[in-house]
PDB file of C-alpha atoms in Angstrom:
ATOM      1  CA  MET C 581     -23.894 -11.733  17.290  1.00 56.00           C
ATOM      2  CA  ALA C 582     -21.171 -12.316  14.639  1.00 72.00           C
ATOM      3  CA  GLU C 583     -21.440 -15.255  12.085  1.00 83.00           C
ATOM      4  CA  LYS C 584     -18.824 -17.954  12.343  1.00 90.00           C
ATOM      5  CA  VAL C 585     -16.515 -18.093   9.455  1.00 93.00           C
ATOM      6  CA  ARG C 586     -17.255 -21.172   7.731  1.00 94.00           C
ATOM      7  CA  ARG C 587     -15.852 -20.366   4.347  1.00 95.00           C
ATOM      8  CA  ALA C 588     -12.849 -18.584   3.215  1.00 96.00           C
ATOM      9  CA  LEU C 589     -11.644 -17.484  -0.496  1.00 96.00           C
ATOM     10  CA  LEU C 590      -7.820 -17.166  -0.829  1.00 95.00           C
ATOM     11  CA  SER C 591      -6.154 -15.747  -3.740  1.00 93.00           C
ATOM     12  CA  VAL C 592      -2.969 -14.011  -3.156  1.00 94.00           C
ATOM     13  CA  SER C 593       0.173 -12.884  -5.325  1.00 91.00           C
ATOM     14  CA  ASP C 594       2.142 -12.557  -2.140  1.00 91.00           C
ATOM     15  CA  LYS C 595       2.321 -15.915  -0.613  1.00 93.00           C
ATOM     16  CA  SER C 596       4.315 -15.073   2.418  1.00 92.00           C
ATOM     17  CA  GLY C 597       2.696 -16.692   5.560  1.00 94.00           C
ATOM     18  CA  LEU C 598      -0.140 -18.366   3.429  1.00 94.00           C
ATOM     19  CA  GLU C 599       0.713 -21.928   4.327  1.00 94.00           C
ATOM     20  CA  GLY C 600       0.552 -21.480   7.967  1.00 94.00           C
ATOM     21  CA  PHE C 601      -2.432 -19.232   7.843  1.00 95.00           C
ATOM     22  CA  ALA C 602      -4.431 -21.606   5.547  1.00 95.00           C
ATOM     23  CA  ARG C 603      -3.491 -24.462   7.469  1.00 95.00           C
ATOM     24  CA  SER C 604      -4.899 -22.749  10.722  1.00 95.00           C
ATOM     25  CA  LEU C 605      -8.172 -21.842   9.246  1.00 95.00           C
ATOM     26  CA  ALA C 606      -8.545 -25.601   7.932  1.00 94.00           C
ATOM     27  CA  GLN C 607      -7.950 -26.772  11.379  1.00 93.00           C
ATOM     28  CA  MET C 608     -10.584 -24.660  12.765  1.00 93.00           C
ATOM     29  CA  GLY C 609     -13.114 -26.092  10.335  1.00 93.00           C
ATOM     30  CA  VAL C 610     -13.050 -23.422   7.722  1.00 94.00           C
ATOM     31  CA  GLU C 611     -13.758 -24.585   4.381  1.00 94.00           C
ATOM     32  CA  LEU C 612     -11.143 -23.002   1.882  1.00 96.00           C
ATOM     33  CA  TYR C 613     -11.804 -21.872  -1.685  1.00 95.00           C
ATOM     34  CA  SER C 614      -9.015 -20.802  -4.057  1.00 93.00           C
ATOM     35  CA  THR C 615      -7.745 -20.259  -7.519  1.00 89.00           C
ATOM     36  CA  GLY C 616      -4.609 -20.389  -9.744  1.00 85.00           C
ATOM     37  CA  GLY C 617      -1.265 -20.299  -8.090  1.00 87.00           C
ATOM     38  CA  THR C 618      -2.823 -20.104  -4.647  1.00 92.00           C
ATOM     39  CA  TYR C 619      -4.744 -23.023  -5.099  1.00 91.00           C
ATOM     40  CA  LYS C 620      -1.594 -24.896  -6.400  1.00 92.00           C
ATOM     41  CA  ALA C 621       0.524 -23.757  -3.550  1.00 93.00           C
ATOM     42  CA  LEU C 622      -2.168 -25.141  -0.838  1.00 94.00           C
ATOM     43  CA  ARG C 623      -2.602 -28.309  -2.464  1.00 93.00           C
ATOM     44  CA  GLU C 624       1.290 -28.966  -2.626  1.00 93.00           C
ATOM     45  CA  ALA C 625       1.305 -28.112   1.135  1.00 92.00           C
ATOM     46  CA  GLY C 626      -1.113 -30.956   1.564  1.00 93.00           C
ATOM     47  CA  ILE C 627      -3.890 -28.475   2.711  1.00 94.00           C
ATOM     48  CA  GLU C 628      -7.610 -29.345   1.867  1.00 92.00           C
ATOM     49  CA  VAL C 629      -8.948 -26.713  -0.610  1.00 93.00           C
ATOM     50  CA  ARG C 630     -11.697 -26.395  -3.223  1.00 92.00           C
ATOM     51  CA  GLU C 631     -10.983 -24.769  -6.665  1.00 90.00           C
ATOM     52  CA  VAL C 632     -13.328 -21.915  -7.380  1.00 88.00           C
ATOM     53  CA  SER C 633     -13.863 -23.112 -10.840  1.00 86.00           C
ATOM     54  CA  ASP C 634     -15.265 -26.454  -9.324  1.00 82.00           C
ATOM     55  CA  TYR C 635     -17.402 -24.501  -6.989  1.00 86.00           C
ATOM     56  CA  THR C 636     -18.842 -22.139  -9.876  1.00 82.00           C
ATOM     57  CA  GLY C 637     -19.092 -24.823 -12.472  1.00 80.00           C
ATOM     58  CA  PHE C 638     -17.206 -22.479 -14.997  1.00 80.00           C
ATOM     59  CA  PRO C 639     -13.469 -22.973 -15.741  1.00 77.00           C
ATOM     60  CA  GLU C 640     -10.687 -20.261 -15.647  1.00 76.00           C
ATOM     61  CA  ILE C 641     -10.586 -18.839 -19.034  1.00 76.00           C
ATOM     62  CA  MET C 642      -8.335 -16.261 -21.065  1.00 81.00           C
ATOM     63  CA  HIS C 643      -5.223 -17.301 -19.198  1.00 75.00           C
ATOM     64  CA  GLY C 644      -6.683 -16.761 -15.926  1.00 70.00           C
ATOM     65  CA  ARG C 645      -8.072 -13.268 -16.719  1.00 78.00           C
ATOM     66  CA  VAL C 646     -11.399 -14.551 -15.896  1.00 79.00           C
ATOM     67  CA  LYS C 647     -11.877 -16.894 -12.842  1.00 78.00           C
ATOM     68  CA  THR C 648     -13.558 -15.285  -9.889  1.00 80.00           C
ATOM     69  CA  LEU C 649     -15.728 -12.714 -11.687  1.00 83.00           C
ATOM     70  CA  HIS C 650     -18.979 -14.909 -11.218  1.00 88.00           C
ATOM     71  CA  PRO C 651     -22.351 -14.491  -9.452  1.00 86.00           C
ATOM     72  CA  LYS C 652     -21.546 -17.628  -7.154  1.00 89.00           C
ATOM     73  CA  VAL C 653     -18.434 -15.533  -5.904  1.00 89.00           C
ATOM     74  CA  HIS C 654     -19.651 -12.243  -5.598  1.00 90.00           C
ATOM     75  CA  GLY C 655     -23.194 -13.321  -4.456  1.00 91.00           C
ATOM     76  CA  GLY C 656     -21.641 -15.368  -1.853  1.00 92.00           C
ATOM     77  CA  ILE C 657     -19.703 -12.216  -0.781  1.00 94.00           C
ATOM     78  CA  LEU C 658     -22.105  -9.542  -1.029  1.00 91.00           C
ATOM     79  CA  ALA C 659     -25.099 -11.270   0.142  1.00 91.00           C
ATOM     80  CA  LEU C 660     -26.650  -9.673   3.397  1.00 89.00           C
ATOM     81  CA  ARG C 661     -27.259 -12.695   5.750  1.00 87.00           C
ATOM     82  CA  SER C 662     -30.151 -11.102   7.508  1.00 87.00           C
ATOM     83  CA  GLU C 663     -31.998 -10.271   4.417  1.00 86.00           C
ATOM     84  CA  PRO C 664     -34.608 -12.877   3.408  1.00 91.00           C
ATOM     85  CA  SER C 665     -34.680 -12.050  -0.290  1.00 93.00           C
ATOM     86  CA  HIS C 666     -31.057 -12.549  -0.342  1.00 91.00           C
ATOM     87  CA  GLN C 667     -31.075 -15.818   1.446  1.00 88.00           C
ATOM     88  CA  ALA C 668     -33.925 -16.949  -1.105  1.00 93.00           C
ATOM     89  CA  ALA C 669     -31.654 -15.887  -4.116  1.00 89.00           C
ATOM     90  CA  MET C 670     -28.806 -17.892  -2.778  1.00 86.00           C
ATOM     91  CA  ALA C 671     -30.875 -21.061  -2.198  1.00 90.00           C
ATOM     92  CA  GLU C 672     -32.336 -20.623  -5.457  1.00 89.00           C
ATOM     93  CA  HIS C 673     -29.028 -20.246  -7.360  1.00 90.00           C
ATOM     94  CA  GLY C 674     -26.774 -22.499  -5.247  1.00 87.00           C
ATOM     95  CA  ILE C 675     -24.697 -19.723  -3.722  1.00 89.00           C
ATOM     96  CA  GLU C 676     -22.723 -20.422  -0.706  1.00 90.00           C
ATOM     97  CA  PRO C 677     -21.863 -17.494   1.648  1.00 93.00           C
ATOM     98  CA  ILE C 678     -18.291 -16.747   1.532  1.00 94.00           C
ATOM     99  CA  ASP C 679     -17.284 -15.135   5.167  1.00 95.00           C
ATOM    100  CA  LEU C 680     -13.680 -14.371   4.711  1.00 96.00           C
ATOM    101  CA  VAL C 681     -11.928 -13.011   1.679  1.00 96.00           C
ATOM    102  CA  VAL C 682      -8.155 -13.170   1.741  1.00 96.00           C
ATOM    103  CA  ILE C 683      -6.604 -11.083  -1.178  1.00 94.00           C
ATOM    104  CA  ASN C 684      -3.534  -9.375  -2.137  1.00 91.00           C
ATOM    105  CA  LEU C 685      -3.354  -7.811  -5.495  1.00 91.00           C
ATOM    106  CA  TYR C 686      -1.109  -8.291  -8.587  1.00 89.00           C
ATOM    107  CA  PRO C 687       2.277  -6.542  -7.964  1.00 87.00           C
ATOM    108  CA  PHE C 688       1.772  -3.705 -10.461  1.00 87.00           C
ATOM    109  CA  GLU C 689       3.963  -1.252  -8.556  1.00 84.00           C
ATOM    110  CA  ALA C 690       6.738  -3.713  -8.311  1.00 85.00           C
ATOM    111  CA  THR C 691       6.372  -4.482 -11.930  1.00 86.00           C
ATOM    112  CA  VAL C 692       6.616  -0.783 -13.263  1.00 85.00           C
ATOM    113  CA  ALA C 693       9.547  -0.283 -11.097  1.00 81.00           C
ATOM    114  CA  ARG C 694      11.556  -2.566 -12.916  1.00 83.00           C
ATOM    115  CA  GLU C 695      13.930  -0.937 -15.590  1.00 82.00           C
ATOM    116  CA  GLY C 696      12.695  -1.565 -19.226  1.00 85.00           C
ATOM    117  CA  VAL C 697       9.586  -3.065 -18.458  1.00 87.00           C
ATOM    118  CA  SER C 698       7.213  -3.089 -21.429  1.00 89.00           C
ATOM    119  CA  ARG C 699       3.880  -1.266 -21.437  1.00 89.00           C
ATOM    120  CA  ALA C 700       2.085  -4.910 -22.317  1.00 90.00           C
ATOM    121  CA  ASP C 701       3.830  -6.393 -19.108  1.00 89.00           C
ATOM    122  CA  ALA C 702       2.691  -3.573 -17.034  1.00 89.00           C
ATOM    123  CA  VAL C 703      -0.801  -3.834 -18.091  1.00 90.00           C
ATOM    124  CA  GLU C 704      -0.946  -7.434 -17.365  1.00 88.00           C
ATOM    125  CA  GLN C 705      -0.292  -6.893 -13.822  1.00 88.00           C
ATOM    126  CA  ILE C 706      -3.375  -4.738 -13.499  1.00 88.00           C
ATOM    127  CA  ASP C 707      -5.765  -6.716 -11.132  1.00 86.00           C
ATOM    128  CA  ILE C 708      -9.439  -7.012 -11.917  1.00 89.00           C
ATOM    129  CA  GLY C 709     -10.905  -9.684 -10.025  1.00 89.00           C
ATOM    130  CA  GLY C 710      -8.801  -9.124  -6.908  1.00 90.00           C
ATOM    131  CA  PRO C 711     -10.025  -5.518  -6.341  1.00 92.00           C
ATOM    132  CA  SER C 712     -13.494  -6.584  -7.279  1.00 93.00           C
ATOM    133  CA  MET C 713     -13.477  -9.271  -4.308  1.00 93.00           C
ATOM    134  CA  VAL C 714     -11.743  -6.851  -2.077  1.00 95.00           C
ATOM    135  CA  ARG C 715     -14.423  -4.136  -2.666  1.00 95.00           C
ATOM    136  CA  SER C 716     -17.140  -6.540  -2.344  1.00 95.00           C
ATOM    137  CA  ALA C 717     -16.086  -8.051   0.877  1.00 95.00           C
ATOM    138  CA  ALA C 718     -15.139  -4.472   2.396  1.00 96.00           C
ATOM    139  CA  LYS C 719     -18.547  -3.139   1.527  1.00 96.00           C
ATOM    140  CA  ASN C 720     -20.390  -6.242   2.992  1.00 95.00           C
ATOM    141  CA  HIS C 721     -18.108  -5.986   6.218  1.00 95.00           C
ATOM    142  CA  ARG C 722     -21.096  -6.251   8.434  1.00 93.00           C
ATOM    143  CA  HIS C 723     -21.004  -9.990   7.582  1.00 93.00           C
ATOM    144  CA  VAL C 724     -17.575 -10.785   5.898  1.00 95.00           C
ATOM    145  CA  GLY C 725     -14.111 -10.261   6.835  1.00 95.00           C
ATOM    146  CA  VAL C 726     -11.346  -9.121   4.109  1.00 97.00           C
ATOM    147  CA  VAL C 727      -7.650  -9.531   4.658  1.00 96.00           C
ATOM    148  CA  THR C 728      -5.529  -7.613   2.225  1.00 95.00           C
ATOM    149  CA  ASP C 729      -2.040  -7.655   4.045  1.00 94.00           C
ATOM    150  CA  PRO C 730      -0.287 -11.010   5.077  1.00 94.00           C
ATOM    151  CA  ALA C 731       0.754  -8.904   8.424  1.00 94.00           C
ATOM    152  CA  ASP C 732      -2.699  -9.219   9.507  1.00 95.00           C
ATOM    153  CA  TYR C 733      -2.983 -13.040   9.441  1.00 96.00           C
ATOM    154  CA  GLY C 734      -1.794 -13.483  12.957  1.00 94.00           C
ATOM    155  CA  ARG C 735      -4.417 -11.130  14.521  1.00 94.00           C
ATOM    156  CA  VAL C 736      -7.263 -12.558  12.361  1.00 95.00           C
ATOM    157  CA  LEU C 737      -6.279 -15.987  13.510  1.00 96.00           C
ATOM    158  CA  ASP C 738      -6.069 -14.845  17.294  1.00 94.00           C
ATOM    159  CA  ALA C 739      -9.568 -13.094  16.812  1.00 95.00           C
ATOM    160  CA  LEU C 740     -11.065 -16.183  15.336  1.00 95.00           C
ATOM    161  CA  GLN C 741      -9.864 -18.251  18.274  1.00 93.00           C
ATOM    162  CA  THR C 742     -10.838 -15.848  20.926  1.00 93.00           C
ATOM    163  CA  GLY C 743     -14.381 -15.324  19.010  1.00 92.00           C
ATOM    164  CA  GLY C 744     -15.205 -18.796  18.927  1.00 92.00           C
ATOM    165  CA  GLY C 745     -14.679 -18.855  15.051  1.00 92.00           C
ATOM    166  CA  ALA C 746     -16.144 -15.334  14.386  1.00 91.00           C
ATOM    167  CA  LEU C 747     -14.686 -12.087  13.799  1.00 94.00           C
ATOM    168  CA  ASP C 748     -15.714  -9.145  15.806  1.00 93.00           C
ATOM    169  CA  GLU C 749     -17.433  -6.020  14.344  1.00 93.00           C
ATOM    170  CA  GLY C 750     -14.546  -3.700  15.332  1.00 93.00           C
ATOM    171  CA  LEU C 751     -12.081  -5.943  13.650  1.00 95.00           C
ATOM    172  CA  ARG C 752     -14.160  -6.341  10.294  1.00 95.00           C
ATOM    173  CA  ARG C 753     -14.507  -2.608  10.059  1.00 96.00           C
ATOM    174  CA  GLU C 754     -10.913  -2.045  10.649  1.00 95.00           C
ATOM    175  CA  LEU C 755      -9.840  -4.542   7.934  1.00 96.00           C
ATOM    176  CA  ALA C 756     -12.584  -2.868   5.674  1.00 96.00           C
ATOM    177  CA  LEU C 757     -10.845   0.416   6.095  1.00 95.00           C
ATOM    178  CA  GLU C 758      -7.551  -1.143   5.226  1.00 94.00           C
ATOM    179  CA  ALA C 759      -9.010  -2.711   2.256  1.00 95.00           C
ATOM    180  CA  PHE C 760     -10.414   0.453   0.711  1.00 94.00           C
ATOM    181  CA  ALA C 761      -7.144   2.134   1.535  1.00 91.00           C
ATOM    182  CA  THR C 762      -5.427  -0.699  -0.533  1.00 92.00           C
ATOM    183  CA  THR C 763      -7.486  -0.399  -3.475  1.00 93.00           C
ATOM    184  CA  ALA C 764      -7.396   3.296  -3.540  1.00 91.00           C
ATOM    185  CA  ARG C 765      -3.407   3.275  -3.548  1.00 88.00           C
ATOM    186  CA  TYR C 766      -3.480   0.614  -6.167  1.00 90.00           C
ATOM    187  CA  ASP C 767      -5.791   2.542  -8.468  1.00 90.00           C
ATOM    188  CA  ALA C 768      -3.852   5.847  -7.910  1.00 88.00           C
ATOM    189  CA  ALA C 769      -0.462   4.062  -8.764  1.00 86.00           C
ATOM    190  CA  ILE C 770      -1.930   2.679 -12.134  1.00 89.00           C
ATOM    191  CA  ALA C 771      -3.382   5.965 -12.949  1.00 87.00           C
ATOM    192  CA  ARG C 772      -0.213   7.798 -12.240  1.00 85.00           C
ATOM    193  CA  TRP C 773       1.975   5.318 -14.379  1.00 85.00           C
ATOM    194  CA  LEU C 774      -0.399   5.422 -17.100  1.00 85.00           C
ATOM    195  CA  PHE C 775      -0.252   9.262 -17.362  1.00 84.00           C
ATOM    196  CA  GLU C 776       3.497   9.252 -17.119  1.00 82.00           C
ATOM    197  CA  GLN C 777       3.549   6.864 -20.089  1.00 83.00           C
ATOM    198  CA  GLU C 778       1.268   8.761 -22.209  1.00 82.00           C
ATOM    199  CA  ARG C 779       3.197  12.139 -21.072  1.00 79.00           C
ATOM    200  CA  ALA C 780       6.469  10.513 -22.271  1.00 77.00           C
ATOM    201  CA  GLU C 781       5.170   9.555 -25.539  1.00 75.00           C
ATOM    202  CA  GLY C 782       3.770  12.954 -26.361  1.00 74.00           C
ATOM    203  CA  ARG C 783       0.226  12.016 -26.456  1.00 76.00           C
ATOM    204  CA  VAL C 784      -0.890  14.659 -23.851  1.00 73.00           C
ATOM    205  CA  GLU C 785      -0.097  18.245 -24.155  1.00 70.00           C
ATOM    206  CA  ASP C 786      -0.390  19.053 -20.328  1.00 69.00           C
ATOM    207  CA  VAL C 787       2.441  18.114 -18.292  1.00 69.00           C
ATOM    208  CA  LEU C 788       0.209  17.849 -15.249  1.00 71.00           C
ATOM    209  CA  PRO C 789      -2.726  15.376 -15.136  1.00 73.00           C
ATOM    210  CA  GLN C 790      -6.416  16.659 -15.195  1.00 74.00           C
ATOM    211  CA  ASP C 791      -7.029  14.471 -12.009  1.00 73.00           C
ATOM    212  CA  HIS C 792      -4.344  13.855  -9.537  1.00 74.00           C
ATOM    213  CA  ALA C 793      -4.642  11.163  -7.015  1.00 75.00           C
ATOM    214  CA  LEU C 794      -2.020  11.456  -4.167  1.00 74.00           C
ATOM    215  CA  VAL C 795      -2.151   8.382  -1.892  1.00 75.00           C
ATOM    216  CA  GLY C 796       0.576   7.648   0.824  1.00 78.00           C
ATOM    217  CA  ARG C 797       1.578   5.065   3.317  1.00 80.00           C
ATOM    218  CA  ARG C 798       2.257   6.215   6.698  1.00 85.00           C
ATOM    219  CA  LYS C 799       6.169   5.620   7.264  1.00 86.00           C
ATOM    220  CA  THR C 800       6.444   7.082  10.817  1.00 86.00           C
ATOM    221  CA  ALA C 801       4.777   9.118  13.530  1.00 88.00           C
ATOM    222  CA  LEU C 802       6.133  12.422  14.125  1.00 89.00           C
ATOM    223  CA  ARG C 803       6.897  14.036  17.656  1.00 89.00           C
ATOM    224  CA  TYR C 804       4.392  16.773  17.037  1.00 88.00           C
ATOM    225  CA  GLY C 805       2.930  18.671  14.133  1.00 88.00           C
ATOM    226  CA  GLU C 806       3.572  22.321  12.986  1.00 88.00           C
ATOM    227  CA  ASN C 807       2.748  23.315  16.683  1.00 91.00           C
ATOM    228  CA  PRO C 808       3.559  21.286  19.820  1.00 89.00           C
ATOM    229  CA  HIS C 809      -0.246  20.552  20.459  1.00 92.00           C
ATOM    230  CA  GLN C 810      -0.732  18.955  17.127  1.00 92.00           C
ATOM    231  CA  LYS C 811      -0.304  15.470  15.949  1.00 90.00           C
ATOM    232  CA  ALA C 812       1.420  14.568  12.687  1.00 91.00           C
ATOM    233  CA  ALA C 813       2.681  11.576  10.672  1.00 91.00           C
ATOM    234  CA  PHE C 814       4.946  11.251   7.598  1.00 89.00           C
ATOM    235  CA  TYR C 815       3.324   9.534   4.528  1.00 86.00           C
ATOM    236  CA  VAL C 816       5.284   8.214   1.722  1.00 84.00           C
ATOM    237  CA  THR C 817       3.839   7.793  -1.960  1.00 76.00           C
ATOM    238  CA  PRO C 818       4.840   4.525  -3.551  1.00 64.00           C
ATOM    239  CA  HIS C 819       6.976   6.384  -6.439  1.00 60.00           C
ATOM    240  CA  ALA C 820       8.992   8.053  -3.744  1.00 54.00           C
ATOM    241  CA  GLY C 821      10.286   4.844  -2.249  1.00 50.00           C
ATOM    242  CA  PRO C 822      12.973   2.326  -2.979  1.00 51.00           C
ATOM    243  CA  GLY C 823      14.092   2.778  -6.528  1.00 54.00           C
ATOM    244  CA  ALA C 824      12.984   6.317  -6.922  1.00 58.00           C
ATOM    245  CA  PRO C 825      14.874   8.448  -9.554  1.00 63.00           C
ATOM    246  CA  GLU C 826      16.276  10.676  -7.142  1.00 74.00           C
ATOM    247  CA  PRO C 827      16.963  11.019  -3.282  1.00 80.00           C
ATOM    248  CA  SER C 828      14.210  12.317  -1.066  1.00 85.00           C
ATOM    249  CA  LEU C 829      13.163  12.297   2.542  1.00 86.00           C
ATOM    250  CA  ALA C 830      10.989   9.080   1.819  1.00 84.00           C
ATOM    251  CA  THR C 831      14.424   7.077   1.304  1.00 83.00           C
ATOM    252  CA  ALA C 832      16.517   9.084   3.937  1.00 85.00           C
ATOM    253  CA  GLU C 833      17.868   7.138   6.986  1.00 84.00           C
ATOM    254  CA  VAL C 834      17.833   8.541  10.426  1.00 85.00           C
ATOM    255  CA  LEU C 835      21.165   7.806  12.025  1.00 85.00           C
ATOM    256  CA  ASN C 836      20.583   9.533  15.494  1.00 85.00           C
ATOM    257  CA  GLY C 837      18.814  11.672  17.594  1.00 84.00           C
ATOM    258  CA  LYS C 838      15.199  12.004  18.611  1.00 84.00           C
ATOM    259  CA  GLN C 839      12.012  11.596  16.886  1.00 84.00           C
ATOM    260  CA  LEU C 840      11.470  14.196  14.120  1.00 85.00           C
ATOM    261  CA  SER C 841       8.687  16.576  14.054  1.00 88.00           C
ATOM    262  CA  TYR C 842       6.524  18.215  11.204  1.00 90.00           C
ATOM    263  CA  ASN C 843       9.031  21.322  11.224  1.00 88.00           C
ATOM    264  CA  ASN C 844      12.030  19.223  10.989  1.00 88.00           C
ATOM    265  CA  LEU C 845      10.907  17.476   8.032  1.00 91.00           C
ATOM    266  CA  VAL C 846       9.964  20.771   6.294  1.00 91.00           C
ATOM    267  CA  ASP C 847      13.169  22.165   6.984  1.00 91.00           C
ATOM    268  CA  LEU C 848      15.132  18.895   5.778  1.00 92.00           C
ATOM    269  CA  ASP C 849      13.063  18.992   2.741  1.00 92.00           C
ATOM    270  CA  ALA C 850      13.955  22.693   1.863  1.00 93.00           C
ATOM    271  CA  ALA C 851      17.605  21.734   2.577  1.00 94.00           C
ATOM    272  CA  LEU C 852      17.565  18.760   0.295  1.00 93.00           C
ATOM    273  CA  ALA C 853      15.991  20.773  -2.362  1.00 93.00           C
ATOM    274  CA  LEU C 854      18.595  23.464  -2.200  1.00 94.00           C
ATOM    275  CA  ALA C 855      21.540  20.969  -2.058  1.00 93.00           C
ATOM    276  CA  LYS C 856      20.140  19.516  -5.306  1.00 93.00           C
ATOM    277  CA  GLU C 857      20.579  22.566  -6.937  1.00 93.00           C
ATOM    278  CA  PHE C 858      24.569  22.364  -6.756  1.00 94.00           C
ATOM    279  CA  GLU C 859      27.093  19.878  -8.304  1.00 92.00           C
ATOM    280  CA  GLU C 860      30.136  21.527  -6.744  1.00 94.00           C
ATOM    281  CA  PRO C 861      31.008  21.631  -2.964  1.00 94.00           C
ATOM    282  CA  PHE C 862      28.067  23.380  -1.322  1.00 96.00           C
ATOM    283  CA  VAL C 863      26.831  24.016   2.208  1.00 95.00           C
ATOM    284  CA  GLY C 864      23.382  25.320   3.199  1.00 94.00           C
ATOM    285  CA  VAL C 865      22.320  26.443   6.557  1.00 94.00           C
ATOM    286  CA  LEU C 866      18.506  26.744   6.768  1.00 92.00           C
ATOM    287  CA  LYS C 867      16.108  27.925   9.459  1.00 88.00           C
ATOM    288  CA  HIS C 868      12.480  27.976   9.338  1.00 86.00           C
ATOM    289  CA  ASN C 869      12.478  26.825   5.746  1.00 87.00           C
ATOM    290  CA  ASN C 870      14.926  29.485   4.557  1.00 88.00           C
ATOM    291  CA  PRO C 871      18.556  29.738   3.995  1.00 91.00           C
ATOM    292  CA  CYS C 872      20.312  32.109   6.542  1.00 91.00           C
ATOM    293  CA  GLY C 873      23.821  31.129   4.789  1.00 92.00           C
ATOM    294  CA  ALA C 874      24.609  29.341   1.786  1.00 94.00           C
ATOM    295  CA  ALA C 875      28.058  29.100  -0.022  1.00 94.00           C
ATOM    296  CA  ALA C 876      29.828  27.002  -2.604  1.00 94.00           C
ATOM    297  CA  ALA C 877      33.693  26.655  -2.685  1.00 93.00           C
ATOM    298  CA  ASP C 878      36.539  24.437  -3.811  1.00 92.00           C
ATOM    299  CA  GLY C 879      36.164  22.425  -0.834  1.00 91.00           C
ATOM    300  CA  ILE C 880      33.422  21.314   1.591  1.00 92.00           C
ATOM    301  CA  ALA C 881      35.282  22.761   4.754  1.00 91.00           C
ATOM    302  CA  GLU C 882      35.637  26.270   3.168  1.00 92.00           C
ATOM    303  CA  ALA C 883      32.073  26.250   1.948  1.00 93.00           C
ATOM    304  CA  LEU C 884      30.787  25.350   5.302  1.00 93.00           C
ATOM    305  CA  GLU C 885      32.835  28.360   6.902  1.00 92.00           C
ATOM    306  CA  LYS C 886      31.396  30.602   4.340  1.00 94.00           C
ATOM    307  CA  ALA C 887      27.853  29.406   4.814  1.00 93.00           C
ATOM    308  CA  TRP C 888      28.086  29.717   8.659  1.00 92.00           C
ATOM    309  CA  ASP C 889      29.240  33.139   8.718  1.00 91.00           C
ATOM    310  CA  GLY C 890      26.324  34.416   6.453  1.00 90.00           C
ATOM    311  CA  ASP C 891      24.303  35.008   9.934  1.00 90.00           C
ATOM    312  CA  PRO C 892      25.930  32.788  12.806  1.00 89.00           C
ATOM    313  CA  LEU C 893      23.125  34.009  15.249  1.00 89.00           C
ATOM    314  CA  SER C 894      20.228  32.657  13.103  1.00 86.00           C
ATOM    315  CA  ALA C 895      22.201  29.510  12.388  1.00 85.00           C
ATOM    316  CA  PHE C 896      21.569  28.291  16.012  1.00 87.00           C
ATOM    317  CA  GLY C 897      19.270  25.225  15.821  1.00 85.00           C
ATOM    318  CA  SER C 898      19.428  25.122  11.850  1.00 88.00           C
ATOM    319  CA  VAL C 899      19.412  22.455   9.488  1.00 91.00           C
ATOM    320  CA  LEU C 900      22.728  21.932   7.356  1.00 93.00           C
ATOM    321  CA  CYS C 901      22.860  20.432   3.962  1.00 94.00           C
ATOM    322  CA  PHE C 902      26.150  19.142   2.372  1.00 94.00           C
ATOM    323  CA  THR C 903      26.776  18.061  -1.296  1.00 94.00           C
ATOM    324  CA  ARG C 904      29.773  16.267   0.013  1.00 92.00           C
ATOM    325  CA  PRO C 905      30.501  13.701   2.736  1.00 90.00           C
ATOM    326  CA  VAL C 906      30.784  14.969   6.300  1.00 87.00           C
ATOM    327  CA  ASP C 907      33.992  14.000   8.149  1.00 82.00           C
ATOM    328  CA  LEU C 908      35.674  14.975  11.402  1.00 80.00           C
ATOM    329  CA  ALA C 909      37.475  17.790   9.851  1.00 74.00           C
ATOM    330  CA  LEU C 910      34.200  19.642   9.475  1.00 75.00           C
ATOM    331  CA  SER C 911      33.109  19.202  13.314  1.00 69.00           C
TER     332      SER C 911
END
């Protein structure tokens, strides 16, 4: 039987939904622990919360760099509730079990996306304690719930209410998977940015990294995969999203039509890559990833006519790319 959630540790940079979530936990009888800005926000909202430094007996030091890296925190998260030696160690050292860990990480990606950000400012946004607690809780998901996304607050509260104050195993496993995906994405973003900085400063000779971690977030499900019986989804890497240095399918807006398929995206990507090669009025007509017609001209209408004449038969069901706005005159 799942243990009731009696203690929760909350430490979040994104405080959206925090007050309502924490208040609901407190009303369920959950004892709240917190740090830094999260602790301050909860106290100002009138929510009873215990500061982690009060629990550990050790103050936050080094401008908050060290505050949760303590055995009483990680012991409370990692302890196996069914292991007698763990229980004995907890009793000996005054460690309380922590049953729910609510963490979202320092905004590293948002920081490095700002123009002109310094290396020092970026490095300060590399979270240490947050990922450590997330990984501890996710590893011990047999006993501990971990929440890394405010979007999950609602379903966690619902699960606690319907489960008599406990989180069922299925949800704990699902949240653990989400947590490890979060830390993987976070570390990949840091490694990628640091390599780009070293390359920009000429400190590495190879233009490609020795190790490359590619982590994406699912943007949308696709109608089908490369073949109609296959499933597929479109994943977007963080550096390809808003603020990216150049247009991509990651930031493209679907204006009309049915759900895209994998093959649609492959054709669209090829079309966009081709269009990027031209500054002048240009039209490309692509089918199955290959141009069946392409032309540049003084005007976009003339370019379209010439490109279509390249192979009108193959142009049926094709993807078209334009380097100028499309208007009714082109229809």
